[in-house]
PDB file of C-alpha atoms and ligand atoms in Angstrom:
ATOM      1  CA  MET A   1       3.965 -86.650   5.909  1.00  0.00           C
ATOM      2  CA  ASN A   2       4.731 -84.709   9.071  1.00  0.00           C
ATOM      3  CA  LEU A   3       6.705 -81.485   8.662  1.00  0.00           C
ATOM      4  CA  LYS A   4       9.546 -82.477  10.958  1.00  0.00           C
ATOM      5  CA  LEU A   5      10.142 -85.599   8.912  1.00  0.00           C
ATOM      6  CA  GLU A   6       9.684 -83.781   5.612  1.00  0.00           C
ATOM      7  CA  LYS A   7      12.515 -81.345   6.294  1.00  0.00           C
ATOM      8  CA  HIS A   8      15.014 -84.212   6.325  1.00  0.00           C
ATOM      9  CA  LEU A   9      13.718 -86.040   3.237  1.00  0.00           C
ATOM     10  CA  ASN A  10      14.186 -85.279  -0.421  1.00  0.00           C
ATOM     11  CA  ILE A  11      12.114 -87.487  -2.689  1.00  0.00           C
ATOM     12  CA  ALA A  12      13.179 -87.402  -6.353  1.00  0.00           C
ATOM     13  CA  PRO A  13      10.393 -86.197  -8.699  1.00  0.00           C
ATOM     14  CA  GLU A  14      10.104 -89.564 -10.509  1.00  0.00           C
ATOM     15  CA  VAL A  15       9.653 -91.347  -7.163  1.00  0.00           C
ATOM     16  CA  ALA A  16       7.293 -88.737  -5.686  1.00  0.00           C
ATOM     17  CA  LYS A  17       5.063 -88.968  -8.766  1.00  0.00           C
ATOM     18  CA  ALA A  18       4.927 -92.780  -8.618  1.00  0.00           C
ATOM     19  CA  LEU A  19       4.127 -92.732  -4.903  1.00  0.00           C
ATOM     20  CA  ALA A  20       1.397 -90.112  -5.353  1.00  0.00           C
ATOM     21  CA  GLU A  21      -0.180 -92.224  -8.115  1.00  0.00           C
ATOM     22  CA  GLY A  22       0.067 -95.451  -6.099  1.00  0.00           C
ATOM     23  CA  LYS A  23       2.463 -96.958  -8.650  1.00  0.00           C
ATOM     24  CA  ALA A  24       5.158 -99.542  -7.936  1.00  0.00           C
ATOM     25  CA  VAL A  25       8.400 -98.268  -6.374  1.00  0.00           C
ATOM     26  CA  VAL A  26      11.456-100.350  -5.432  1.00  0.00           C
ATOM     27  CA  ALA A  27      13.956 -99.063  -2.861  1.00  0.00           C
ATOM     28  CA  LEU A  28      17.673 -99.762  -3.347  1.00  0.00           C
ATOM     29  CA  GLU A  29      20.470 -99.404  -0.808  1.00  0.00           C
ATOM     30  CA  SER A  30      23.728 -97.490  -1.225  1.00  0.00           C
ATOM     31  CA  THR A  31      26.132 -99.391   1.054  1.00  0.00           C
ATOM     32  CA  ILE A  32      26.348-101.998  -1.693  1.00  0.00           C
ATOM     33  CA  ILE A  33      27.541 -99.150  -3.979  1.00  0.00           C
ATOM     34  CA  ALA A  34      29.941 -97.479  -1.553  1.00  0.00           C
ATOM     35  CA  HIS A  35      31.256-100.524   0.325  1.00  0.00           C
ATOM     36  CA  GLY A  36      30.030-103.657  -1.418  1.00  0.00           C
ATOM     37  CA  MET A  37      31.577-103.390  -4.896  1.00  0.00           C
ATOM     38  CA  PRO A  38      34.643-101.692  -6.386  1.00  0.00           C
ATOM     39  CA  TYR A  39      34.489 -98.568  -8.579  1.00  0.00           C
ATOM     40  CA  PRO A  40      33.469 -98.249 -11.435  1.00  0.00           C
ATOM     41  CA  LYS A  41      31.491-101.539 -11.515  1.00  0.00           C
ATOM     42  CA  ASN A  42      29.503-100.331  -8.512  1.00  0.00           C
ATOM     43  CA  VAL A  43      28.155 -97.239 -10.286  1.00  0.00           C
ATOM     44  CA  GLU A  44      27.582 -99.079 -13.571  1.00  0.00           C
ATOM     45  CA  THR A  45      25.653-101.775 -11.708  1.00  0.00           C
ATOM     46  CA  ALA A  46      23.612 -99.226  -9.772  1.00  0.00           C
ATOM     47  CA  ARG A  47      22.509 -97.604 -13.050  1.00  0.00           C
ATOM     48  CA  GLU A  48      21.769-100.914 -14.752  1.00  0.00           C
ATOM     49  CA  VAL A  49      19.726-102.099 -11.784  1.00  0.00           C
ATOM     50  CA  GLU A  50      17.680 -98.886 -11.868  1.00  0.00           C
ATOM     51  CA  ASP A  51      17.069 -99.309 -15.607  1.00  0.00           C
ATOM     52  CA  LEU A  52      15.982-102.908 -15.157  1.00  0.00           C
ATOM     53  CA  ILE A  53      13.416-101.831 -12.572  1.00  0.00           C
ATOM     54  CA  ARG A  54      12.091 -99.181 -14.973  1.00  0.00           C
ATOM     55  CA  ALA A  55      11.949-101.748 -17.774  1.00  0.00           C
ATOM     56  CA  GLN A  56       9.638-103.847 -15.563  1.00  0.00           C
ATOM     57  CA  GLY A  57       7.329-100.862 -15.173  1.00  0.00           C
ATOM     58  CA  ALA A  58       8.332 -99.844 -11.650  1.00  0.00           C
ATOM     59  CA  VAL A  59      10.318 -96.869 -10.358  1.00  0.00           C
ATOM     60  CA  PRO A  60      13.686 -97.276  -8.589  1.00  0.00           C
ATOM     61  CA  ALA A  61      14.536 -95.247  -5.484  1.00  0.00           C
ATOM     62  CA  THR A  62      18.162 -95.530  -4.456  1.00  0.00           C
ATOM     63  CA  ILE A  63      18.571 -94.216  -0.918  1.00  0.00           C
ATOM     64  CA  ALA A  64      21.525 -92.399   0.682  1.00  0.00           C
ATOM     65  CA  VAL A  65      22.283 -89.362   2.861  1.00  0.00           C
ATOM     66  CA  LEU A  66      23.934 -86.428   1.080  1.00  0.00           C
ATOM     67  CA  ASP A  67      24.691 -83.106   2.801  1.00  0.00           C
ATOM     68  CA  GLY A  68      22.553 -84.256   5.699  1.00  0.00           C
ATOM     69  CA  VAL A  69      19.463 -84.846   3.552  1.00  0.00           C
ATOM     70  CA  ILE A  70      17.911 -88.306   3.258  1.00  0.00           C
ATOM     71  CA  ARG A  71      17.624 -88.736  -0.482  1.00  0.00           C
ATOM     72  CA  ILE A  72      14.987 -91.100  -1.854  1.00  0.00           C
ATOM     73  CA  GLY A  73      16.065 -91.502  -5.483  1.00  0.00           C
ATOM     74  CA  LEU A  74      19.514 -90.406  -6.604  1.00  0.00           C
ATOM     75  CA  ASP A  75      20.635 -88.657  -9.767  1.00  0.00           C
ATOM     76  CA  GLU A  76      23.746 -89.575 -11.775  1.00  0.00           C
ATOM     77  CA  ALA A  77      25.998 -87.144  -9.934  1.00  0.00           C
ATOM     78  CA  ALA A  78      24.978 -88.525  -6.547  1.00  0.00           C
ATOM     79  CA  LEU A  79      25.565 -92.138  -7.632  1.00  0.00           C
ATOM     80  CA  GLU A  80      28.974 -91.210  -8.975  1.00  0.00           C
ATOM     81  CA  LYS A  81      29.904 -89.354  -5.778  1.00  0.00           C
ATOM     82  CA  LEU A  82      28.948 -92.296  -3.570  1.00  0.00           C
ATOM     83  CA  GLY A  83      30.630 -94.831  -5.808  1.00  0.00           C
ATOM     84  CA  LYS A  84      33.888 -92.976  -6.207  1.00  0.00           C
ATOM     85  CA  ALA A  85      34.682 -91.716  -2.706  1.00  0.00           C
ATOM     86  CA  ASP A  86      36.608 -94.154  -0.536  1.00  0.00           C
ATOM     87  CA  ASN A  87      35.543 -92.789   2.796  1.00  0.00           C
ATOM     88  CA  VAL A  88      31.766 -92.494   2.679  1.00  0.00           C
ATOM     89  CA  ALA A  89      30.294 -93.389   6.072  1.00  0.00           C
ATOM     90  CA  LYS A  90      28.394 -96.667   6.332  1.00  0.00           C
ATOM     91  CA  LEU A  91      25.113 -95.809   8.014  1.00  0.00           C
ATOM     92  CA  SER A  92      23.050 -98.279   9.930  1.00  0.00           C
ATOM     93  CA  ARG A  93      20.147 -97.337  12.266  1.00  0.00           C
ATOM     94  CA  ARG A  94      22.360 -95.984  15.050  1.00  0.00           C
ATOM     95  CA  ASP A  95      24.494 -93.826  12.724  1.00  0.00           C
ATOM     96  CA  LEU A  96      21.878 -92.052  10.644  1.00  0.00           C
ATOM     97  CA  PRO A  97      20.618 -89.262  12.976  1.00  0.00           C
ATOM     98  CA  LEU A  98      24.080 -87.860  13.766  1.00  0.00           C
ATOM     99  CA  ILE A  99      25.164 -87.786  10.110  1.00  0.00           C
ATOM    100  CA  VAL A 100      21.915 -85.997   9.200  1.00  0.00           C
ATOM    101  CA  ALA A 101      22.461 -83.481  12.020  1.00  0.00           C
ATOM    102  CA  GLN A 102      26.080 -82.924  10.946  1.00  0.00           C
ATOM    103  CA  LYS A 103      24.955 -82.422   7.338  1.00  0.00           C
ATOM    104  CA  GLY A 104      27.241 -85.219   6.264  1.00  0.00           C
ATOM    105  CA  ASP A 105      27.163 -87.910   3.599  1.00  0.00           C
ATOM    106  CA  GLY A 106      26.574 -91.621   4.097  1.00  0.00           C
ATOM    107  CA  ALA A 107      25.616 -94.842   2.390  1.00  0.00           C
ATOM    108  CA  THR A 108      22.677 -96.674   3.931  1.00  0.00           C
ATOM    109  CA  THR A 109      22.802-100.351   4.896  1.00  0.00           C
ATOM    110  CA  VAL A 110      19.793-102.643   4.615  1.00  0.00           C
ATOM    111  CA  ALA A 111      18.619-101.492   8.069  1.00  0.00           C
ATOM    112  CA  ALA A 112      18.936 -97.768   7.341  1.00  0.00           C
ATOM    113  CA  THR A 113      17.489 -98.142   3.829  1.00  0.00           C
ATOM    114  CA  MET A 114      14.444 -99.909   5.294  1.00  0.00           C
ATOM    115  CA  ILE A 115      13.945 -97.062   7.771  1.00  0.00           C
ATOM    116  CA  CYS A 116      14.127 -94.416   5.026  1.00  0.00           C
ATOM    117  CA  ALA A 117      11.986 -96.416   2.589  1.00  0.00           C
ATOM    118  CA  ALA A 118       9.274 -96.794   5.226  1.00  0.00           C
ATOM    119  CA  MET A 119       9.355 -93.037   5.918  1.00  0.00           C
ATOM    120  CA  ALA A 120       8.729 -92.398   2.219  1.00  0.00           C
ATOM    121  CA  GLY A 121       5.987 -95.036   1.977  1.00  0.00           C
ATOM    122  CA  ILE A 122       7.965 -97.621  -0.019  1.00  0.00           C
ATOM    123  CA  SER A 123       7.418-101.233   0.977  1.00  0.00           C
ATOM    124  CA  VAL A 124       9.600-103.286  -1.384  1.00  0.00           C
ATOM    125  CA  PHE A 125      13.385-103.151  -1.467  1.00  0.00           C
ATOM    126  CA  ALA A 126      15.930-105.054  -3.582  1.00  0.00           C
ATOM    127  CA  THR A 127      19.532-105.755  -2.668  1.00  0.00           C
ATOM    128  CA  GLY A 128      22.210-108.470  -2.834  1.00  0.00           C
ATOM    129  CA  GLY A 129      22.440-109.964   0.624  1.00  0.00           C
ATOM    130  CA  ILE A 130      21.307-109.033   4.122  1.00  0.00           C
ATOM    131  CA  GLY A 131      23.518-108.774   7.184  1.00  0.00           C
ATOM    132  CA  GLY A 132      23.063-111.454   9.821  1.00  0.00           C
ATOM    133  CA  VAL A 133      24.492-113.238  12.813  1.00  0.00           C
ATOM    134  CA  HIS A 134      28.260-113.436  12.373  1.00  0.00           C
ATOM    135  CA  ARG A 135      30.215-116.585  12.994  1.00  0.00           C
ATOM    136  CA  GLY A 136      31.467-116.498  16.574  1.00  0.00           C
ATOM    137  CA  ALA A 137      28.604-114.190  17.648  1.00  0.00           C
ATOM    138  CA  GLU A 138      28.357-116.236  20.857  1.00  0.00           C
ATOM    139  CA  ASN A 139      31.660-114.565  21.795  1.00  0.00           C
ATOM    140  CA  ASP A 140      31.597-111.118  20.201  1.00  0.00           C
ATOM    141  CA  PHE A 141      27.804-110.471  19.951  1.00  0.00           C
ATOM    142  CA  ASP A 142      28.179-109.357  16.305  1.00  0.00           C
ATOM    143  CA  ILE A 143      24.631-109.471  14.985  1.00  0.00           C
ATOM    144  CA  SER A 144      23.721-107.099  12.166  1.00  0.00           C
ATOM    145  CA  ALA A 145      21.155-104.413  12.952  1.00  0.00           C
ATOM    146  CA  ASP A 146      19.514-105.517   9.665  1.00  0.00           C
ATOM    147  CA  LEU A 147      17.864-108.389  11.537  1.00  0.00           C
ATOM    148  CA  GLU A 148      16.273-106.214  14.228  1.00  0.00           C
ATOM    149  CA  GLU A 149      15.091-103.820  11.529  1.00  0.00           C
ATOM    150  CA  LEU A 150      13.418-106.649   9.649  1.00  0.00           C
ATOM    151  CA  ALA A 151      11.489-107.347  12.844  1.00  0.00           C
ATOM    152  CA  LYS A 152      10.146-103.832  13.247  1.00  0.00           C
ATOM    153  CA  THR A 153       9.951-101.991   9.924  1.00  0.00           C
ATOM    154  CA  PRO A 154       7.365-102.979   7.302  1.00  0.00           C
ATOM    155  CA  VAL A 155       9.592-103.318   4.231  1.00  0.00           C
ATOM    156  CA  ALA A 156      10.148-106.552   2.297  1.00  0.00           C
ATOM    157  CA  VAL A 157      13.773-107.133   1.355  1.00  0.00           C
ATOM    158  CA  VAL A 158      14.371-109.148  -1.813  1.00  0.00           C
ATOM    159  CA  CYS A 159      17.856-110.659  -1.582  1.00  0.00           C
ATOM    160  CA  ALA A 160      19.808-113.759  -2.580  1.00  0.00           C
ATOM    161  CA  GLY A 161      19.798-114.991   1.016  1.00  0.00           C
ATOM    162  CA  ALA A 162      22.909-114.240   3.030  1.00  0.00           C
ATOM    163  CA  LYS A 163      26.566-114.973   2.503  1.00  0.00           C
ATOM    164  CA  SER A 164      28.181-117.785   4.385  1.00  0.00           C
ATOM    165  CA  ILE A 165      30.622-115.270   5.874  1.00  0.00           C
ATOM    166  CA  LEU A 166      27.744-115.380   8.385  1.00  0.00           C
ATOM    167  CA  ASP A 167      26.456-118.127  10.610  1.00  0.00           C
ATOM    168  CA  LEU A 168      23.407-118.960   8.496  1.00  0.00           C
ATOM    169  CA  PRO A 169      21.664-121.353  10.924  1.00  0.00           C
ATOM    170  CA  LYS A 170      21.884-118.725  13.698  1.00  0.00           C
ATOM    171  CA  THR A 171      20.710-116.014  11.277  1.00  0.00           C
ATOM    172  CA  LEU A 172      17.590-118.035  10.449  1.00  0.00           C
ATOM    173  CA  GLU A 173      16.990-118.794  14.139  1.00  0.00           C
ATOM    174  CA  PHE A 174      17.219-115.092  14.983  1.00  0.00           C
ATOM    175  CA  LEU A 175      14.727-114.206  12.242  1.00  0.00           C
ATOM    176  CA  GLU A 176      12.371-116.912  13.479  1.00  0.00           C
ATOM    177  CA  THR A 177      12.551-115.629  17.049  1.00  0.00           C
ATOM    178  CA  ARG A 178      11.759-112.094  15.860  1.00  0.00           C
ATOM    179  CA  GLY A 179       8.884-113.359  13.716  1.00  0.00           C
ATOM    180  CA  VAL A 180      10.266-112.345  10.331  1.00  0.00           C
ATOM    181  CA  PRO A 181       8.885-114.339   7.383  1.00  0.00           C
ATOM    182  CA  VAL A 182      11.752-115.765   5.293  1.00  0.00           C
ATOM    183  CA  VAL A 183      10.321-116.874   1.959  1.00  0.00           C
ATOM    184  CA  GLY A 184      12.267-118.892  -0.604  1.00  0.00           C
ATOM    185  CA  TYR A 185      11.203-117.810  -4.083  1.00  0.00           C
ATOM    186  CA  GLN A 186      10.589-120.931  -6.176  1.00  0.00           C
ATOM    187  CA  THR A 187      12.801-122.917  -3.820  1.00  0.00           C
ATOM    188  CA  ASP A 188      12.458-124.747  -0.539  1.00  0.00           C
ATOM    189  CA  LYS A 189      16.148-124.130   0.221  1.00  0.00           C
ATOM    190  CA  PHE A 190      17.603-121.013   1.820  1.00  0.00           C
ATOM    191  CA  PRO A 191      20.040-119.592  -0.749  1.00  0.00           C
ATOM    192  CA  ALA A 192      23.580-118.574   0.242  1.00  0.00           C
ATOM    193  CA  PHE A 193      24.199-115.606  -2.058  1.00  0.00           C
ATOM    194  CA  TYR A 194      26.797-117.048  -4.505  1.00  0.00           C
ATOM    195  CA  CYS A 195      25.262-120.515  -4.184  1.00  0.00           C
ATOM    196  CA  ARG A 196      21.639-121.459  -4.767  1.00  0.00           C
ATOM    197  CA  ASP A 197      21.464-123.712  -1.736  1.00  0.00           C
ATOM    198  CA  SER A 198      23.009-123.180   1.704  1.00  0.00           C
ATOM    199  CA  GLY A 199      22.078-126.706   2.742  1.00  0.00           C
ATOM    200  CA  LEU A 200      19.398-125.210   5.016  1.00  0.00           C
ATOM    201  CA  ASP A 201      15.671-125.272   4.374  1.00  0.00           C
ATOM    202  CA  ALA A 202      13.860-122.046   3.542  1.00  0.00           C
ATOM    203  CA  PRO A 203      11.293-121.584   6.313  1.00  0.00           C
ATOM    204  CA  LEU A 204       8.556-120.669   3.776  1.00  0.00           C
ATOM    205  CA  THR A 205       8.182-121.010   0.004  1.00  0.00           C
ATOM    206  CA  ALA A 206       6.280-119.052  -2.656  1.00  0.00           C
ATOM    207  CA  ASP A 207       6.212-119.703  -6.383  1.00  0.00           C
ATOM    208  CA  THR A 208       5.060-116.368  -7.779  1.00  0.00           C
ATOM    209  CA  ALA A 209       5.534-112.638  -7.214  1.00  0.00           C
ATOM    210  CA  THR A 210       1.763-112.434  -6.819  1.00  0.00           C
ATOM    211  CA  GLU A 211       1.799-114.838  -3.867  1.00  0.00           C
ATOM    212  CA  ILE A 212       4.532-112.790  -2.217  1.00  0.00           C
ATOM    213  CA  ALA A 213       2.659-109.519  -2.796  1.00  0.00           C
ATOM    214  CA  GLY A 214      -0.378-111.260  -1.299  1.00  0.00           C
ATOM    215  CA  MET A 215       1.577-112.102   1.842  1.00  0.00           C
ATOM    216  CA  LEU A 216       2.793-108.495   2.161  1.00  0.00           C
ATOM    217  CA  ALA A 217      -0.744-107.181   1.750  1.00  0.00           C
ATOM    218  CA  VAL A 218      -1.987-109.521   4.489  1.00  0.00           C
ATOM    219  CA  GLN A 219       0.873-108.403   6.778  1.00  0.00           C
ATOM    220  CA  GLN A 220      -0.319-104.822   6.216  1.00  0.00           C
ATOM    221  CA  ASP A 221      -3.996-105.713   6.709  1.00  0.00           C
ATOM    222  CA  LEU A 222      -3.190-107.440   9.989  1.00  0.00           C
ATOM    223  CA  GLY A 223      -1.091-104.539  11.230  1.00  0.00           C
ATOM    224  CA  TYR A 224       2.096-106.582  11.470  1.00  0.00           C
ATOM    225  CA  GLN A 225       5.040-104.376  12.330  1.00  0.00           C
ATOM    226  CA  GLY A 226       7.938-106.085  10.647  1.00  0.00           C
ATOM    227  CA  GLY A 227       9.115-106.738   7.132  1.00  0.00           C
ATOM    228  CA  ALA A 228      10.045-109.917   5.307  1.00  0.00           C
ATOM    229  CA  VAL A 229      13.021-111.570   3.678  1.00  0.00           C
ATOM    230  CA  ILE A 230      12.333-112.740   0.136  1.00  0.00           C
ATOM    231  CA  ALA A 231      15.172-115.115  -0.686  1.00  0.00           C
ATOM    232  CA  ASN A 232      15.720-115.385  -4.431  1.00  0.00           C
ATOM    233  CA  PRO A 233      18.446-117.825  -5.501  1.00  0.00           C
ATOM    234  CA  ILE A 234      21.214-116.586  -7.801  1.00  0.00           C
ATOM    235  CA  PRO A 235      20.542-117.508 -11.472  1.00  0.00           C
ATOM    236  CA  GLU A 236      21.948-120.948 -12.258  1.00  0.00           C
ATOM    237  CA  SER A 237      24.205-119.458 -14.958  1.00  0.00           C
ATOM    238  CA  HIS A 238      26.111-117.395 -12.360  1.00  0.00           C
ATOM    239  CA  ALA A 239      26.032-119.705  -9.332  1.00  0.00           C
ATOM    240  CA  MET A 240      29.435-120.544  -7.871  1.00  0.00           C
ATOM    241  CA  ASP A 241      30.701-123.842  -6.620  1.00  0.00           C
ATOM    242  CA  ARG A 242      29.843-124.320  -2.945  1.00  0.00           C
ATOM    243  CA  ALA A 243      33.086-126.097  -2.013  1.00  0.00           C
ATOM    244  CA  GLU A 244      35.156-123.406  -3.729  1.00  0.00           C
ATOM    245  CA  MET A 245      33.254-120.601  -1.972  1.00  0.00           C
ATOM    246  CA  ASP A 246      33.539-122.366   1.404  1.00  0.00           C
ATOM    247  CA  GLY A 247      37.323-122.303   0.901  1.00  0.00           C
ATOM    248  CA  VAL A 248      37.390-118.672  -0.243  1.00  0.00           C
ATOM    249  CA  ILE A 249      35.239-117.561   2.694  1.00  0.00           C
ATOM    250  CA  ALA A 250      37.346-119.505   5.198  1.00  0.00           C
ATOM    251  CA  SER A 251      40.442-117.822   3.801  1.00  0.00           C
ATOM    252  CA  ALA A 252      38.812-114.338   3.906  1.00  0.00           C
ATOM    253  CA  LEU A 253      37.748-114.930   7.534  1.00  0.00           C
ATOM    254  CA  GLY A 254      41.302-116.024   8.362  1.00  0.00           C
ATOM    255  CA  SER A 255      42.703-112.786   6.899  1.00  0.00           C
ATOM    256  CA  ALA A 256      40.187-110.723   8.881  1.00  0.00           C
ATOM    257  CA  THR A 257      41.326-112.353  12.127  1.00  0.00           C
ATOM    258  CA  LYS A 258      44.969-111.836  11.205  1.00  0.00           C
ATOM    259  CA  ASP A 259      44.330-108.155  10.335  1.00  0.00           C
ATOM    260  CA  GLY A 260      42.299-107.608  13.521  1.00  0.00           C
ATOM    261  CA  ILE A 261      39.161-106.460  11.657  1.00  0.00           C
ATOM    262  CA  PHE A 262      35.861-106.393  13.564  1.00  0.00           C
ATOM    263  CA  GLY A 263      32.601-104.452  14.040  1.00  0.00           C
ATOM    264  CA  LYS A 264      31.152-102.453  11.147  1.00  0.00           C
ATOM    265  CA  ALA A 265      34.350-102.881   9.116  1.00  0.00           C
ATOM    266  CA  ILE A 266      34.151-106.662   8.930  1.00  0.00           C
ATOM    267  CA  THR A 267      31.460-107.030   6.231  1.00  0.00           C
ATOM    268  CA  PRO A 268      33.065-104.579   3.720  1.00  0.00           C
ATOM    269  CA  TYR A 269      36.483-106.130   4.424  1.00  0.00           C
ATOM    270  CA  LEU A 270      35.259-109.668   3.722  1.00  0.00           C
ATOM    271  CA  LEU A 271      33.401-108.592   0.563  1.00  0.00           C
ATOM    272  CA  GLY A 272      36.602-107.027  -0.783  1.00  0.00           C
ATOM    273  CA  LYS A 273      38.686-110.097   0.088  1.00  0.00           C
ATOM    274  CA  ILE A 274      36.244-112.437  -1.636  1.00  0.00           C
ATOM    275  CA  VAL A 275      36.433-110.415  -4.877  1.00  0.00           C
ATOM    276  CA  GLU A 276      40.234-110.486  -4.614  1.00  0.00           C
ATOM    277  CA  LEU A 277      40.440-114.228  -3.901  1.00  0.00           C
ATOM    278  CA  THR A 278      38.116-115.144  -6.775  1.00  0.00           C
ATOM    279  CA  LYS A 279      39.926-112.724  -9.126  1.00  0.00           C
ATOM    280  CA  GLY A 280      36.725-110.808  -9.750  1.00  0.00           C
ATOM    281  CA  ARG A 281      34.548-113.825 -10.621  1.00  0.00           C
ATOM    282  CA  SER A 282      32.483-113.369  -7.487  1.00  0.00           C
ATOM    283  CA  LEU A 283      31.804-109.774  -8.516  1.00  0.00           C
ATOM    284  CA  GLU A 284      30.147-110.931 -11.746  1.00  0.00           C
ATOM    285  CA  SER A 285      27.968-113.307  -9.732  1.00  0.00           C
ATOM    286  CA  ASN A 286      27.178-110.547  -7.276  1.00  0.00           C
ATOM    287  CA  ILE A 287      26.046-108.245 -10.095  1.00  0.00           C
ATOM    288  CA  ALA A 288      23.917-110.969 -11.698  1.00  0.00           C
ATOM    289  CA  LEU A 289      22.114-111.764  -8.471  1.00  0.00           C
ATOM    290  CA  VAL A 290      21.385-108.120  -7.659  1.00  0.00           C
ATOM    291  CA  LYS A 291      19.810-107.670 -11.099  1.00  0.00           C
ATOM    292  CA  ASN A 292      17.779-110.836 -10.647  1.00  0.00           C
ATOM    293  CA  ASN A 293      16.530-109.507  -7.302  1.00  0.00           C
ATOM    294  CA  ALA A 294      15.656-106.119  -8.815  1.00  0.00           C
ATOM    295  CA  VAL A 295      13.405-107.772 -11.410  1.00  0.00           C
ATOM    296  CA  LEU A 296      11.599-109.877  -8.811  1.00  0.00           C
ATOM    297  CA  ALA A 297      11.210-106.870  -6.486  1.00  0.00           C
ATOM    298  CA  ALA A 298       9.725-104.794  -9.325  1.00  0.00           C
ATOM    299  CA  ASN A 299       7.187-107.539 -10.034  1.00  0.00           C
ATOM    300  CA  ILE A 300       6.253-107.867  -6.361  1.00  0.00           C
ATOM    301  CA  ALA A 301       5.885-104.076  -6.080  1.00  0.00           C
ATOM    302  CA  LYS A 302       3.658-103.997  -9.175  1.00  0.00           C
ATOM    303  CA  ASP A 303       1.410-106.730  -7.807  1.00  0.00           C
ATOM    304  CA  LEU A 304       1.288-105.045  -4.417  1.00  0.00           C
ATOM    305  CA  SER A 305       0.289-101.741  -5.997  1.00  0.00           C
ATOM    306  CA  THR A 306      -2.827-103.417  -7.446  1.00  0.00           C
ATOM    307  CA  LEU A 307      -3.778-104.955  -4.076  1.00  0.00           C
ATOM    308  CA  GLY A 308      -3.400-101.865  -1.786  1.00  0.00           C
TER     309      GLY A 308
HETATM  310  N1  PSU B   1      26.133-108.376   2.491  1.00  0.00           N
HETATM  311  C1  PSU B   1      26.484-108.396   1.187  1.00  0.00           C
HETATM  312  N2  PSU B   1      26.713-107.229   0.550  1.00  0.00           N
HETATM  313  C2  PSU B   1      26.599-106.029   1.180  1.00  0.00           C
HETATM  314  C3  PSU B   1      26.231-106.026   2.568  1.00  0.00           C
HETATM  315  C4  PSU B   1      26.007-107.217   3.164  1.00  0.00           C
HETATM  316  O1  PSU B   1      26.577-109.461   0.602  1.00  0.00           O
HETATM  317  O2  PSU B   1      26.840-104.968   0.570  1.00  0.00           O
HETATM  318  C5  PSU B   1      26.051-104.715   3.271  1.00  0.00           C
HETATM  319  C6  PSU B   1      24.548-104.342   3.340  1.00  0.00           C
HETATM  320  O3  PSU B   1      24.431-102.934   3.244  1.00  0.00           O
HETATM  321  C7  PSU B   1      24.160-104.797   4.723  1.00  0.00           C
HETATM  322  C8  PSU B   1      25.406-104.480   5.497  1.00  0.00           C
HETATM  323  O4  PSU B   1      23.035-104.130   5.251  1.00  0.00           O
HETATM  324  O5  PSU B   1      26.477-104.833   4.628  1.00  0.00           O
HETATM  325  C9  PSU B   1      25.480-105.238   6.799  1.00  0.00           C
HETATM  326  O6  PSU B   1      26.537-104.744   7.545  1.00  0.00           O
HETATM  327  P1  PSU B   1      26.646-105.122   9.095  1.00  0.00           P
HETATM  328  O7  PSU B   1      26.922-106.595   9.100  1.00  0.00           O
HETATM  329  O8  PSU B   1      27.795-104.295   9.595  1.00  0.00           O
HETATM  330  O9  PSU B   1      25.340-104.758   9.723  1.00  0.00           O
HETATM  331 MN1   MN B   2      28.154-106.034  12.997  1.00  0.00          MN
END
C-alpha cells in the first residue's frame, strides 16, 4: 500500500491478519448504524452482524472515519460512539476528504464504504439497501452517489435490493447504463428491501454463492472497473406486505415534502419515518435482512478467497 494512503488508514489487527493470509473479509458500512437505525438497536445489530460473519468463517470490517482516520474494522467503543451520537456526519464520496483533513468523525455510506474497502483490498460488502435514483429525480436530479460508485469501484455490495422510497425502474436503468451487474440471488425478481419482489425483473440471476464469487473473479480477471449489486431478498418470515409498505412509503414521502426535506437528509428522514409509521415492525425486518445479507456476503467472500 502506498505511504500516502497508509497514513490515513487504520486496519484493525483481525482484518489485517485475514487480508495478509488471503482469508475472507466482509466490509460493513456505518451510515446504517449512525443514520439508518435508532439507538441502541443499531449498535446491537452491528455487533450481531459482525458475529454472524465470524460464525461463517469470515472476518467483518466495519468502516467509518474517526478523528480523521479511515478505520477498517471498529472496536466496541467506536461502534458505541457512532451509534449513540446524533450528529455524526454522513459521508459519501464528496464528503470524505474534508472530514479526514479536519480530523473529524463520520459514518460512511455505501459509496464511501466501497471506496475505503477497495483501498484496503476488500471486495465484498454487506448492507441493507443501496441508495438510488429518487422519485422525482427528473426535476431535482437526486441520484445517490452509490450508483456512480458501483460503476467505478470493484466491490460487490450484497443488499436486499433498494427501498421503494426510490424510483426502482430508474435505479435499474441507471445501473444498466453504467454497466453494473445486478444479480438476484435465487430469484429472478428485483427485491424491494422490505418486500421480496418489487414487481421488476432482476437483470441477472444466480443460485449459489459460488456462482456469484465466480462472476466477481471473472470481473477481476477481465480488469472490469466497477462493482456489482447482489440482491438478496428478505427472508420470507420477515417480509412485509407490499400494499401496506406502499402506503407507509407514500405517507413518509408526503411528510418529507411537507417538512421541506431534501438532499442528503432525505434518506435518513424517510428511514426514521418508516420505523415510526410501522411502530417499529419495519426495524425488525430491516435487522433480519441485514443479517441475511451478512451471511451471504461471508459465503461469497469465502468462495472468492479460494478462487483468487
Ligand atoms: N437505504 C437504506 N438504509 C440506509 C441507506 C440507504 O435502506 O441506511 C443509507 C446507505 O448508507 C446509503 C445511503 O449508502 O443511505 C444513501 O444515501 P443517499 O441517498 O443520500 O446517497
Ligand atoms: Mn441524494
